[in-house]
Coordinates of N, CA and C in Angstrom, one line a residue:
Chain A
A42 N -29.9 26.1 -7.3 CA -28.3 25.2 -7.2 C -28.8 24.1 -7.0
Q43 N -27.4 23.1 -7.0 CA -28.2 21.1 -7.3 C -28.9 21.2 -6.1
S44 N -29.5 19.6 -6.0 CA -28.7 18.9 -4.6 C -29.7 17.7 -4.6
V45 N -28.8 17.2 -4.6 CA -29.1 15.3 -4.4 C -30.2 14.3 -2.8
T46 N -30.1 13.3 -3.6 CA -31.0 12.4 -2.3 C -31.1 11.5 -2.7
Q47 N -29.9 10.6 -1.1 CA -30.5 9.2 -1.3 C -30.3 8.7 -0.5
P48 N -32.2 8.4 -0.5 CA -33.0 7.5 0.5 C -33.1 6.5 1.5
D49 N -31.9 5.9 1.1 CA -31.5 4.6 1.7 C -29.9 5.1 3.0
I50 N -29.8 5.4 4.6 CA -29.1 5.5 4.6 C -29.0 5.2 5.4
H51 N -29.6 2.7 5.7 CA -28.7 2.4 5.6 C -28.6 0.9 4.8
I52 N -28.1 0.3 4.5 CA -28.5 -0.9 3.0 C -27.6 -2.8 3.6
T53 N -27.9 -3.1 3.9 CA -27.9 -4.6 4.1 C -28.1 -5.4 2.9
V54 N -26.7 -6.3 2.6 CA -27.0 -7.4 2.0 C -26.1 -8.3 2.2
S55 N -25.7 -9.7 1.5 CA -25.3 -10.7 1.8 C -24.4 -11.1 0.1
E56 N -22.9 -11.6 0.9 CA -21.9 -11.5 0.0 C -22.2 -11.9 -1.0
G57 N -21.8 -11.4 -2.5 CA -22.4 -12.6 -3.2 C -24.0 -12.3 -4.0
A58 N -24.6 -10.9 -3.2 CA -25.8 -11.1 -3.9 C -25.7 -9.1 -4.4
S59 N -27.1 -9.2 -5.4 CA -26.6 -7.5 -5.8 C -27.1 -6.7 -5.6
L60 N -26.4 -5.3 -5.2 CA -26.9 -4.0 -4.4 C -26.8 -3.0 -5.6
E61 N -28.8 -2.0 -5.3 CA -28.6 -1.5 -5.5 C -28.8 0.2 -5.1
L62 N -27.6 1.1 -5.1 CA -27.8 1.8 -3.9 C -28.5 3.4 -5.5
R63 N -29.4 3.7 -4.4 CA -30.4 4.8 -5.0 C -29.8 6.0 -5.1
C64 N -29.5 7.4 -5.7 CA -29.6 8.1 -5.7 C -30.7 8.9 -6.6
N65 N -31.2 10.1 -6.4 CA -32.6 11.1 -7.1 C -31.1 12.1 -7.0
Y66 N -31.2 13.4 -8.5 CA -31.0 15.5 -7.8 C -31.4 15.4 -9.0
S67 N -30.9 16.8 -7.9 CA -33.0 17.8 -8.8 C -31.9 18.8 -9.4
Y68 N -32.0 18.5 -10.6 CA -30.8 20.4 -11.5 C -31.6 20.7 -11.9
G69 N -31.5 21.9 -13.1 CA -32.2 22.1 -14.2 C -32.3 22.1 -15.0
A70 N -30.2 21.8 -15.6 CA -30.1 21.6 -16.7 C -29.0 20.1 -16.4
T71 N -28.5 20.0 -17.6 CA -27.7 18.9 -17.6 C -26.5 19.3 -16.7
P72 N -26.7 17.2 -15.6 CA -25.8 16.9 -13.9 C -25.1 16.9 -14.6
Y73 N -23.9 17.0 -13.7 CA -22.7 15.6 -13.8 C -22.3 15.2 -12.6
L74 N -22.3 14.0 -13.0 CA -23.0 13.0 -11.3 C -21.9 12.3 -10.8
F75 N -21.7 12.0 -10.2 CA -20.3 10.7 -9.7 C -20.8 9.8 -8.6
W76 N -19.8 8.4 -7.9 CA -20.6 8.0 -7.2 C -19.0 7.8 -6.5
Y77 N -19.1 8.1 -5.0 CA -17.8 8.3 -4.3 C -18.2 7.0 -3.5
V78 N -16.7 5.9 -3.2 CA -16.6 5.9 -1.1 C -15.7 5.6 -0.6
Q79 N -16.0 6.2 0.2 CA -15.0 5.6 1.7 C -15.6 4.5 2.7
S80 N -14.9 4.3 3.1 CA -13.9 3.2 3.3 C -13.6 3.4 5.0
P81 N -14.1 2.8 5.4 CA -14.2 3.6 6.9 C -12.1 4.5 7.8
G82 N -12.6 5.3 8.1 CA -12.0 6.0 8.7 C -10.7 6.6 6.9
Q83 N -11.2 6.4 6.0 CA -10.6 6.5 4.6 C -11.2 7.9 3.7
G84 N -10.5 8.8 2.4 CA -11.1 9.7 2.0 C -12.1 8.9 1.3
L85 N -12.5 10.4 0.5 CA -12.9 9.6 -1.0 C -12.2 9.3 -2.1
Q86 N -13.3 8.1 -2.9 CA -12.3 8.1 -4.1 C -13.2 7.0 -5.4
L87 N -12.8 7.8 -6.6 CA -14.3 7.6 -7.4 C -14.4 7.0 -7.4
L88 N -16.0 6.2 -7.7 CA -16.3 5.0 -8.4 C -16.7 5.0 -9.4
L89 N -17.1 5.8 -9.7 CA -17.5 6.7 -11.4 C -18.5 7.6 -11.6
K90 N -18.2 8.0 -12.7 CA -18.9 9.8 -13.4 C -19.8 9.3 -14.4
Y91 N -20.4 10.4 -14.5 CA -21.2 10.6 -15.7 C -21.3 12.1 -16.4
F92 N -21.0 12.6 -17.3 CA -21.1 13.5 -17.9 C -22.2 13.6 -18.9
S93 N -22.2 12.8 -19.6 CA -21.9 13.0 -21.3 C -22.4 11.9 -21.5
G94 N -22.9 11.2 -23.2 CA -22.6 9.7 -23.6 C -24.1 8.6 -23.2
D95 N -23.0 8.3 -23.3 CA -24.0 6.8 -23.2 C -25.0 6.5 -21.7
T96 N -25.4 6.5 -21.7 CA -26.0 6.6 -20.0 C -25.9 5.6 -19.0
L97 N -25.4 4.9 -19.4 CA -24.9 3.2 -18.9 C -22.6 3.6 -18.3
V98 N -22.8 3.8 -17.5 CA -21.4 4.2 -16.8 C -20.5 3.3 -16.0
Q99 N -19.4 2.6 -16.4 CA -18.6 1.6 -16.2 C -17.4 2.5 -15.0
G100 N -17.6 1.7 -14.0 CA -16.6 2.4 -13.1 C -15.5 0.9 -12.3
I101 N -15.1 1.6 -11.3 CA -14.6 0.7 -10.7 C -14.4 -0.3 -10.1
K102 N -13.9 -1.8 -9.5 CA -14.2 -2.4 -8.0 C -15.3 -2.9 -8.8
G103 N -16.3 -3.3 -10.2 CA -17.5 -3.4 -10.8 C -18.7 -3.3 -10.3
F104 N -18.7 -2.4 -10.4 CA -19.7 -1.0 -10.0 C -19.5 -0.2 -11.3
E105 N -21.3 -0.3 -10.7 CA -21.7 0.1 -12.6 C -22.9 1.5 -12.1
A106 N -23.2 2.3 -13.7 CA -24.7 3.4 -12.3 C -25.2 3.7 -13.8
E107 N -25.7 4.2 -13.8 CA -27.2 4.1 -14.8 C -28.3 5.9 -15.0
F108 N -27.9 7.0 -15.8 CA -28.5 7.9 -15.5 C -30.2 7.9 -16.3
K109 N -30.4 7.6 -15.6 CA -31.6 8.4 -16.3 C -32.6 9.5 -15.9
R110 N -33.1 10.4 -17.1 CA -33.0 11.5 -16.8 C -34.4 12.2 -16.9
S111 N -35.5 11.3 -17.7 CA -37.1 10.8 -16.8 C -37.5 11.1 -15.5
Q112 N -36.2 10.6 -14.2 CA -36.6 10.1 -13.2 C -34.9 10.3 -12.6
S113 N -34.9 11.6 -13.0 CA -33.2 12.2 -12.4 C -33.0 11.4 -10.7
S114 N -32.2 9.7 -12.2 CA -31.8 9.4 -11.1 C -31.0 9.3 -12.0
F115 N -29.1 8.5 -10.6 CA -28.6 7.9 -11.4 C -27.8 7.3 -10.8
N116 N -28.8 5.6 -10.2 CA -28.6 4.6 -9.2 C -26.9 3.9 -9.7
L117 N -26.6 3.3 -8.1 CA -25.2 2.4 -8.8 C -25.5 1.5 -7.9
R118 N -24.5 0.4 -9.3 CA -25.5 -1.1 -8.9 C -24.0 -2.4 -8.7
K119 N -23.9 -2.7 -8.2 CA -23.5 -4.2 -8.7 C -24.2 -6.0 -7.6
P120 N -23.3 -6.3 -9.4 CA -24.2 -7.7 -9.1 C -23.9 -8.7 -8.5
S121 N -22.3 -8.2 -7.8 CA -22.2 -9.6 -6.9 C -20.6 -8.5 -5.7
V122 N -22.0 -8.8 -4.6 CA -21.1 -7.6 -3.8 C -20.1 -8.8 -3.5
H123 N -18.8 -8.2 -2.2 CA -18.5 -8.8 -1.7 C -18.0 -8.1 0.0
W124 N -17.3 -8.6 0.5 CA -17.2 -7.7 1.8 C -16.0 -6.9 1.8
S125 N -15.3 -6.8 1.3 CA -14.7 -5.5 1.2 C -15.4 -4.4 0.4
D126 N -16.7 -4.6 0.1 CA -17.8 -2.7 -0.5 C -18.9 -2.9 0.8
A127 N -18.3 -3.4 2.2 CA -19.3 -2.3 2.8 C -18.7 -1.1 3.1
A128 N -19.2 0.3 3.4 CA -18.4 1.3 3.3 C -19.4 2.6 3.5
E129 N -19.5 3.9 2.9 CA -19.5 4.6 3.1 C -20.0 5.1 1.2
Y130 N -21.0 5.1 0.2 CA -21.4 5.6 -0.5 C -22.1 6.7 -0.6
F131 N -21.9 7.7 -1.0 CA -21.2 8.9 -1.8 C -22.3 9.5 -3.3
C132 N -23.7 10.1 -3.5 CA -23.8 10.4 -4.5 C -23.7 12.0 -4.4
A133 N -23.7 12.2 -5.5 CA -23.6 14.1 -6.1 C -23.2 14.4 -7.3
V134 N -23.3 15.4 -7.7 CA -23.7 16.6 -8.3 C -23.5 18.0 -8.7
G135 N -23.1 18.0 -10.0 CA -22.3 19.4 -10.5 C -22.7 19.7 -10.7
A136 N -22.0 21.5 -11.2 CA -22.9 21.7 -12.3 C -22.2 22.1 -13.1
L137 N -22.2 23.1 -14.1 CA -21.3 23.4 -15.4 C -21.1 25.5 -15.2
N138 N -22.1 25.0 -14.1 CA -22.1 27.0 -13.6 C -21.5 27.2 -13.2
N139 N -21.0 26.7 -12.5 CA -20.5 26.5 -10.5 C -19.1 25.7 -10.5
N140 N -18.4 25.6 -9.5 CA -17.6 24.8 -8.7 C -18.1 23.9 -7.4
D141 N -19.2 24.0 -7.4 CA -20.0 23.2 -5.1 C -20.3 22.5 -6.0
M142 N -20.0 22.0 -6.2 CA -20.1 19.6 -6.4 C -21.1 19.4 -4.8
R143 N -22.4 18.9 -5.3 CA -23.6 19.0 -3.3 C -23.8 17.5 -3.8
F144 N -23.0 16.7 -2.0 CA -23.4 16.0 -1.8 C -24.6 15.0 -1.4
G145 N -25.2 14.1 -1.7 CA -26.3 13.2 -0.9 C -25.9 13.0 0.6
A146 N -26.7 12.2 1.1 CA -25.6 12.3 3.0 C -26.0 11.1 2.9
G147 N -25.7 10.1 2.3 CA -24.6 8.9 1.8 C -25.6 7.7 2.7
T148 N -24.7 6.6 1.4 CA -25.9 5.2 2.9 C -24.6 4.2 2.6
R149 N -25.5 3.5 4.1 CA -23.9 3.1 4.5 C -24.1 1.8 4.4
L150 N -23.8 0.7 3.6 CA -23.5 -0.4 2.9 C -23.3 -1.4 4.0
T151 N -24.0 -2.9 5.0 CA -23.1 -3.6 5.6 C -23.3 -4.4 5.1
V152 N -21.7 -5.7 4.4 CA -22.4 -7.2 3.4 C -22.0 -7.8 5.0
K153 N -23.5 -8.8 4.6 CA -23.5 -9.9 5.2 C -23.0 -10.8 4.8
P154 N -21.9 -11.7 5.7 CA -21.1 -12.9 5.2 C -22.2 -13.9 4.9
Chain B
D29 N 3.5 9.2 -4.1 CA 3.3 10.6 -5.3 C 2.0 10.7 -5.1
T30 N 1.5 10.4 -4.3 CA 0.2 11.2 -3.7 C -0.5 13.0 -4.1
A31 N -1.6 12.6 -4.5 CA -2.3 13.6 -5.7 C -2.9 15.3 -5.0
V32 N -3.9 14.0 -3.6 CA -3.5 15.0 -2.5 C -3.6 15.4 -0.7
S33 N -2.9 16.1 -0.8 CA -2.6 15.5 0.8 C -2.8 16.5 1.8
Q34 N -2.7 15.2 3.1 CA -3.3 16.7 4.1 C -2.7 16.1 5.1
T35 N -2.6 17.1 6.1 CA -1.6 17.5 6.9 C -2.3 18.1 8.0
P36 N -2.3 17.7 9.5 CA -2.6 16.2 10.2 C -3.2 15.2 10.2
K37 N -3.7 14.0 9.9 CA -4.5 12.9 9.8 C -5.1 13.2 11.0
Y38 N -4.9 13.6 11.7 CA -5.2 13.7 13.3 C -5.2 15.3 14.1
L39 N -6.1 15.6 14.7 CA -5.6 17.0 15.3 C -6.9 16.6 16.4
V40 N -5.8 17.2 18.1 CA -6.8 16.9 19.5 C -6.4 18.6 20.3
T41 N -7.7 19.2 20.3 CA -7.2 20.5 20.6 C -8.2 20.9 21.6
Q42 N -7.9 21.7 22.3 CA -8.8 22.8 23.1 C -9.8 23.4 22.3
M43 N -11.0 23.7 23.7 CA -11.2 24.3 23.4 C -10.9 25.5 23.1
G44 N -11.2 26.6 22.2 CA -10.7 27.9 21.9 C -9.1 28.5 21.2
N45 N -8.5 26.9 21.3 CA -7.5 27.2 20.4 C -7.3 28.1 18.9
D46 N -6.6 27.7 18.7 CA -6.7 28.2 17.0 C -5.5 27.0 16.2
K47 N -5.9 27.0 15.1 CA -5.0 25.4 14.5 C -5.4 25.9 13.1
S48 N -4.6 25.0 12.4 CA -3.7 25.1 11.1 C -4.6 23.9 9.8
I49 N -4.2 23.4 9.5 CA -4.7 22.0 8.2 C -3.9 22.9 7.3
K50 N -3.1 22.1 7.0 CA -2.2 22.1 5.3 C -2.9 21.0 4.4
C51 N -3.1 22.2 3.1 CA -3.4 20.7 1.8 C -2.2 21.0 1.4
E52 N -2.1 20.5 0.6 CA -0.9 19.8 -0.8 C -1.4 19.3 -2.4
Q53 N -1.1 19.7 -3.4 CA -1.8 18.9 -4.5 C -0.9 18.8 -5.2
N54 N -0.2 18.2 -6.0 CA 0.9 17.7 -7.1 C 0.3 17.5 -8.4
L55 N -1.0 18.1 -8.7 CA -1.7 17.9 -10.7 C -1.7 18.7 -11.2
G56 N -0.7 20.0 -10.9 CA -0.8 21.2 -11.4 C -3.1 21.8 -11.3
H57 N -3.7 21.3 -10.6 CA -5.1 21.5 -10.5 C -4.3 23.4 -10.2
D58 N -5.6 24.5 -10.5 CA -5.6 25.2 -10.2 C -7.2 25.8 -9.6
T59 N -7.6 25.0 -9.0 CA -8.2 25.2 -8.2 C -8.5 24.6 -7.0
M60 N -8.8 24.7 -5.6 CA -8.9 23.4 -4.6 C -10.3 24.2 -3.2
Y61 N -10.5 22.9 -2.7 CA -11.5 23.2 -2.4 C -11.4 22.7 -0.9
W62 N -12.5 23.1 0.4 CA -11.7 22.9 1.3 C -13.7 22.3 1.6
Y63 N -14.3 21.2 2.1 CA -14.7 20.1 3.2 C -15.3 19.6 4.1
K64 N -16.5 19.7 4.7 CA -16.8 19.4 5.5 C -17.3 18.3 5.9
Q65 N -17.1 17.7 7.3 CA -17.9 15.9 7.3 C -18.4 16.2 8.4
D66 N -19.2 16.3 8.2 CA -20.4 16.2 10.7 C -19.9 14.7 10.5
S67 N -20.3 14.0 11.8 CA -20.6 13.6 12.5 C -21.8 11.8 12.0
K68 N -22.4 13.3 11.3 CA -23.6 12.1 10.0 C -23.0 11.4 9.1
K69 N -21.3 12.0 9.1 CA -21.6 12.4 7.2 C -21.4 13.4 6.5
F70 N -22.6 13.8 6.6 CA -23.3 14.8 5.6 C -21.8 16.2 5.2
L71 N -21.0 15.6 3.6 CA -20.3 16.4 4.0 C -21.1 17.6 2.9
K72 N -19.8 18.7 2.9 CA -21.1 20.4 3.3 C -19.6 21.4 2.5
I73 N -19.7 21.9 1.0 CA -18.2 22.2 0.9 C -18.2 24.1 2.1
M74 N -17.2 23.9 2.2 CA -16.9 24.9 3.1 C -16.4 26.3 1.6
F75 N -15.1 26.2 1.0 CA -14.2 27.0 0.5 C -14.2 26.4 -0.8
S76 N -13.7 27.4 -2.3 CA -13.1 26.7 -3.1 C -12.1 28.0 -3.1
Y77 N -11.1 28.0 -3.9 CA -10.0 29.3 -5.4 C -9.4 28.6 -5.7
N78 N -9.9 29.4 -6.4 CA -9.2 29.7 -8.0 C -8.8 30.7 -8.6
N79 N -6.9 30.0 -9.0 CA -6.2 31.1 -8.9 C -5.8 32.0 -7.4
K80 N -5.9 32.0 -6.7 CA -6.3 33.0 -4.6 C -7.3 33.6 -5.2
E81 N -8.3 33.1 -5.8 CA -9.6 34.2 -5.3 C -10.1 32.7 -5.5
L82 N -11.3 33.2 -3.4 CA -12.3 33.3 -2.4 C -13.4 33.0 -4.5
I83 N -13.8 32.1 -4.8 CA -15.5 31.7 -6.0 C -16.5 30.8 -4.7
I84 N -15.7 30.0 -3.9 CA -17.4 29.9 -3.0 C -17.0 30.3 -1.2
N85 N -17.6 30.7 -0.5 CA -17.7 31.0 0.0 C -19.4 30.3 0.8
E86 N -19.4 30.0 1.4 CA -20.9 28.7 2.0 C -21.1 29.8 3.8
T87 N -22.2 29.8 3.9 CA -22.0 29.9 5.5 C -21.3 29.6 6.7
V88 N -19.8 29.8 6.4 CA -19.0 29.3 7.2 C -18.9 30.4 7.9
P89 N -18.4 29.9 9.2 CA -18.0 31.6 10.9 C -16.8 31.9 9.8
N90 N -16.4 33.4 10.4 CA -15.5 33.8 9.9 C -14.9 33.1 10.8
R91 N -14.2 32.7 11.8 CA -13.7 31.6 13.0 C -12.7 30.9 11.5
F92 N -13.1 31.1 10.5 CA -12.2 29.6 9.3 C -12.4 30.7 8.2
S93 N -10.9 30.0 7.8 CA -10.1 31.6 6.7 C -9.0 30.7 5.7
P94 N -9.5 30.5 4.8 CA -8.2 29.7 3.6 C -7.7 30.1 3.4
K95 N -6.2 30.4 3.3 CA -5.6 30.7 3.2 C -4.4 29.5 1.6
S96 N -3.9 30.6 0.8 CA -3.7 30.1 -0.1 C -1.7 29.8 -1.1
P97 N -1.1 29.9 -0.3 CA 0.5 30.9 -0.6 C 0.6 30.3 -2.3
D98 N 0.1 29.4 -3.1 CA 0.3 29.4 -4.2 C -1.2 28.3 -4.6
K99 N -1.0 27.9 -5.9 CA -1.8 27.0 -6.4 C -1.6 25.1 -6.1
A100 N -0.5 24.9 -5.3 CA -1.1 24.0 -4.8 C -1.0 23.7 -4.0
H101 N -1.5 24.4 -2.4 CA -1.6 24.8 -1.1 C -3.5 26.2 -0.9
L102 N -3.4 24.8 -0.1 CA -4.9 25.7 0.0 C -4.7 25.3 1.6
N103 N -4.9 26.3 2.5 CA -4.6 25.0 4.0 C -5.9 26.4 5.0
L104 N -6.5 25.7 5.9 CA -7.6 26.7 6.9 C -7.2 26.6 7.7
H105 N -6.9 27.6 7.7 CA -7.4 28.3 9.8 C -7.9 28.5 10.2
I106 N -8.4 27.8 11.0 CA -9.5 28.2 11.6 C -9.1 28.6 13.7
N107 N -9.6 29.4 13.6 CA -9.6 30.6 15.0 C -11.0 29.8 16.9
S108 N -10.0 30.1 17.9 CA -11.5 29.8 19.0 C -11.8 29.2 18.2
L109 N -10.9 27.3 18.1 CA -12.0 26.7 18.0 C -12.8 26.1 18.8
E110 N -14.6 25.8 18.8 CA -15.0 25.4 19.8 C -15.8 23.7 19.3
L111 N -16.4 23.3 20.1 CA -16.6 21.8 19.8 C -17.5 21.6 18.8
G112 N -18.5 22.5 18.4 CA -19.4 21.9 17.1 C -18.3 21.6 15.9
D113 N -16.7 22.3 16.2 CA -15.9 22.7 14.7 C -15.3 20.8 15.1
S114 N -15.7 20.4 16.1 CA -15.4 18.2 15.4 C -15.6 18.1 14.3
A115 N -15.0 17.3 13.3 CA -15.3 16.6 11.7 C -14.5 16.2 10.8
V116 N -14.4 16.3 10.0 CA -13.2 15.2 10.2 C -13.8 16.6 8.6
Y117 N -12.3 17.8 8.0 CA -12.2 18.3 7.3 C -11.4 17.4 5.8
F118 N -12.0 17.7 4.1 CA -11.4 17.5 3.7 C -11.4 17.9 2.9
C119 N -10.3 18.7 2.4 CA -9.8 18.9 1.3 C -9.5 18.4 -0.2
A120 N -9.7 19.9 -1.6 CA -10.1 18.8 -2.9 C -9.4 19.6 -4.0
S121 N -9.5 19.1 -5.0 CA -8.6 19.3 -6.1 C -9.7 19.6 -7.5
S122 N -9.3 20.3 -8.5 CA -9.3 20.1 -9.8 C -8.9 21.6 -11.1
R123 N -9.1 21.4 -11.7 CA -8.6 21.9 -13.0 C -10.3 22.6 -13.0
T124 N -9.6 24.0 -13.1 CA -10.9 25.2 -13.3 C -12.1 24.4 -14.2
M125 N -13.1 25.3 -14.0 CA -14.4 25.1 -15.3 C -14.1 25.8 -15.3
D126 N -14.4 25.7 -17.2 CA -14.0 26.4 -18.0 C -15.9 27.3 -18.5
G127 N -17.0 26.6 -18.1 CA -17.6 27.0 -19.3 C -18.9 26.2 -20.3
S128 N -16.9 25.2 -20.5 CA -17.7 23.9 -21.0 C -17.3 22.8 -20.9
S129 N -17.0 22.9 -19.5 CA -15.9 21.6 -19.7 C -16.6 21.7 -17.9
Y130 N -16.7 19.9 -17.3 CA -16.9 20.0 -15.5 C -15.7 19.0 -15.7
N131 N -14.3 19.8 -14.7 CA -13.8 19.0 -14.3 C -13.4 18.3 -12.4
E132 N -13.6 16.4 -13.0 CA -14.3 16.4 -10.8 C -13.2 17.1 -10.6
Q133 N -13.2 16.6 -9.4 CA -12.3 16.9 -7.6 C -11.7 15.7 -7.6
F134 N -10.3 15.8 -6.8 CA -10.0 14.5 -6.3 C -10.1 14.7 -5.1
F135 N -10.0 13.6 -4.1 CA -10.3 14.7 -2.8 C -8.7 13.9 -2.2
G136 N -8.5 15.0 -0.4 CA -7.0 14.3 0.0 C -7.5 13.5 1.1
P137 N -7.0 12.7 2.2 CA -8.3 11.6 2.2 C -8.2 12.2 3.7
G138 N -8.5 13.4 4.1 CA -8.7 14.2 5.7 C -8.4 14.3 7.2
T139 N -8.7 15.0 7.6 CA -8.5 15.2 8.7 C -8.5 15.1 9.8
R140 N -9.2 14.6 10.7 CA -10.0 14.3 11.5 C -9.7 15.3 12.9
L141 N -10.9 16.5 13.0 CA -10.3 17.6 14.3 C -11.0 17.3 15.1
T142 N -11.0 16.5 16.4 CA -11.4 16.7 17.8 C -11.0 18.2 18.5
V143 N -13.0 18.8 19.0 CA -12.3 20.6 20.0 C -12.4 19.6 21.2
L144 N -11.7 19.4 22.1 CA -12.2 18.8 23.3 C -12.9 19.9 24.4

């Protein structure tokens, strides 16, 4: 079965600084990759997804992620972080042969003024 | 025009009670899911239902039972609640995977269950 690792439990960045959240996946075939954001007390909102094609995908709120098959990674980036980006971020991987989507443990982002 | 809705948003109950959480989606999807998010924010799938058929059942205690009266609803029944059941439960839905395409899941706002 597929699995996801998010190595960073908590990241703090200053407002206006760039951001990169790491995600590594494990799956033998073509993965379907997602980044979700969860604001405090809220549900999960999809930021972006990768199914196929261009390995650099653009999402909402100015986020982008790059799929690197050789590194089994799908890191999330944003050039300039806003205070409202403070939230929990989850990377997830799906597989075509089942409906089971696996989530990483999440990375909590704190934004300093 | 909410896509995936859950009720209640908060549920506080005593150990040993039986409770239900309801989920409805108006996206026309035919697969629905329940996830549990523990206190460390770890999300784990519990069940999924496709056309009223259970297709995933992780190592979840049989005190938990999903019930789907129709493909727009997947309710979660929990019997004999325990302290460890305290968590946030998320419902989600998607179109059925057909072997050639992957369909993303849409999540509800979550139900925070607290067992005292």
